[in-house]
Short mmCIF file of C-alpha atoms in Angstrom, two decimals:
data_model
loop_
_atom_site.label_atom_id
_atom_site.label_comp_id
_atom_site.label_asym_id
_atom_site.label_seq_id
_atom_site.Cartn_x
_atom_site.Cartn_y
_atom_site.Cartn_z
CA MET S 1 58.93 102.18 116.48
CA HIS S 2 62.15 100.62 117.75
CA LYS S 3 62.11 97.93 115.06
CA ARG S 4 61.80 100.50 112.27
CA ARG S 5 64.63 102.62 113.59
CA LYS S 6 67.27 99.83 113.54
CA PRO S 7 67.12 99.23 109.74
CA ILE S 8 67.26 103.02 109.15
CA ILE S 9 70.28 103.51 111.26
CA LEU S 10 71.88 100.42 109.55
CA PHE S 11 71.02 101.84 106.09
CA VAL S 12 72.48 105.31 106.84
CA SER S 13 75.59 103.86 108.36
CA LEU S 14 76.14 101.68 105.28
CA ALA S 15 75.52 104.57 103.02
CA CYS S 16 78.03 106.78 104.88
CA PHE S 17 80.60 103.88 104.78
CA ILE S 18 80.07 103.47 100.92
CA PHE S 19 80.38 107.18 100.41
CA LEU S 20 83.63 107.31 102.42
CA ILE S 21 85.10 104.35 100.37
CA ILE S 22 84.16 106.09 97.15
CA CYS S 23 85.66 109.50 98.20
CA LEU S 24 88.90 107.85 99.42
CA GLY S 25 89.11 105.81 96.10
CA LEU S 26 88.65 108.94 94.12
CA TRP S 27 91.23 110.88 96.08
CA LYS S 28 93.75 108.06 95.55
CA VAL S 29 93.15 107.95 91.81
CA LYS S 30 93.41 111.66 91.51
CA SER S 31 96.69 111.54 93.42
CA LEU S 32 98.14 108.88 91.28
CA HIS S 33 97.22 110.83 88.14
CA SER S 34 98.19 114.30 89.29
CA LYS S 35 100.56 116.17 86.93
CA GLU S 36 102.87 118.04 89.20
CA LEU S 37 106.07 119.02 87.27
CA LEU S 38 109.10 116.96 88.53
CA TYR S 39 111.68 117.86 85.87
CA SER S 40 111.93 120.14 82.86
CA THR S 41 114.78 120.92 80.52
CA THR S 42 115.55 122.01 76.99
CA TYR S 43 118.21 120.35 74.80
CA TYR S 44 119.60 122.64 72.13
CA PHE S 45 121.23 121.36 68.95
CA THR S 46 122.33 122.90 65.67
CA PHE S 47 118.85 123.34 63.98
CA GLY S 48 116.54 123.73 66.95
CA SER S 49 115.74 122.39 70.30
CA ARG S 50 113.90 119.57 72.27
CA SER S 51 112.06 120.47 75.49
CA VAL S 52 111.36 117.73 77.86
CA ARG S 53 108.81 117.77 80.88
CA ILE S 54 108.67 114.90 83.42
CA TYR S 55 105.73 114.86 85.86
CA ASN S 56 105.61 113.21 89.20
CA ASN S 57 103.33 110.48 87.96
CA GLY S 58 106.10 109.43 85.48
CA GLU S 59 104.55 110.77 82.27
CA VAL S 60 107.07 112.23 79.91
CA TYR S 61 106.19 114.74 77.21
CA ASP S 62 108.45 116.61 74.72
CA ASP S 63 108.31 119.42 72.26
CA LEU S 64 110.60 119.25 69.12
CA GLU S 65 111.41 122.55 67.38
CA ILE S 66 113.25 122.53 64.15
CA GLU S 67 114.28 125.90 62.43
CA ASP S 68 110.77 127.37 62.90
CA PRO S 69 110.68 130.97 64.10
CA ASN S 70 106.82 130.65 64.40
CA HIS S 71 106.91 127.46 66.36
CA LYS S 72 104.06 126.91 68.89
CA THR S 73 104.82 124.80 71.80
CA ASP S 74 103.00 121.52 71.60
CA TYR S 75 104.16 118.85 74.04
CA LYS S 76 103.46 115.32 72.92
CA TYR S 77 103.43 112.20 75.16
CA VAL S 78 106.54 110.07 74.91
CA LYS S 79 106.39 107.42 77.64
CA THR S 80 105.55 106.75 81.29
CA LEU S 81 108.46 106.09 83.63
CA THR S 82 108.34 103.39 86.21
CA LYS S 83 108.07 104.32 89.97
CA GLU S 84 111.72 103.25 90.29
CA GLN S 85 112.83 105.52 87.54
CA VAL S 86 110.92 108.48 88.95
CA HIS S 87 112.37 107.70 92.38
CA GLU S 88 115.96 107.61 90.89
CA LEU S 89 115.42 110.95 89.14
CA LYS S 90 114.16 112.53 92.42
CA ASP S 91 117.12 111.05 94.37
CA LYS S 92 119.67 112.50 91.95
CA GLU S 93 118.06 115.88 92.32
CA ASN S 94 117.93 115.65 96.11
CA ARG S 95 121.62 114.46 96.29
CA GLY S 96 122.67 117.60 94.38
CA VAL S 97 123.95 115.79 91.30
CA SER S 98 124.94 118.35 88.60
CA LYS S 99 122.52 119.52 85.92
CA GLU S 100 124.65 118.15 83.21
CA GLU S 101 124.67 114.63 84.77
CA ILE S 102 120.90 114.70 85.34
CA SER S 103 120.40 116.00 81.73
CA ASN S 104 122.48 113.13 80.37
CA TYR S 105 120.70 110.62 82.57
CA VAL S 106 117.21 111.93 81.26
CA ILE S 107 118.32 111.59 77.64
CA GLU S 108 119.46 108.00 78.18
CA LEU S 109 116.38 107.21 80.27
CA ILE S 110 113.82 108.57 77.91
CA TYR S 111 115.33 108.23 74.48
CA GLY S 112 117.88 105.48 74.98
CA VAL S 113 120.80 107.51 73.50
CA LYS S 114 123.58 109.67 74.73
CA GLU S 115 122.94 112.75 72.50
CA PHE S 116 120.71 114.09 69.70
CA ASP S 117 121.91 114.73 66.10
CA ASP S 118 121.77 118.22 64.42
CA ARG S 119 117.93 117.89 63.91
CA GLY S 120 117.03 116.57 67.28
CA GLU S 121 116.69 112.98 66.24
CA TYR S 122 118.18 110.07 68.37
CA ARG S 123 121.48 108.72 67.37
#
């Protein structure tokens, strides 16, 4: 009886260990891909607006609306920021940098321009 018990205990222990590793891995993957909103703003221009959302995982989405009174919001993926860029954005918010400075920073960071033209295109 003692000889049969040892392999069963070993098997159960190994199964528990593997289950724990899988659970921790899934939790880590979920936390890396969570979409908690980090920053959101809307840029207005002559013929419409461009709304931008940045999530804590670095994903950036925007919605462009040009002279359409029946516009339905449809955020589209733009790019993924690096960890350093996300950290810099968080740091600017934590330091109390003005909304205008953060807004200008975000336009340059995401689109590589200083402002949008009358139709929301990049200059």
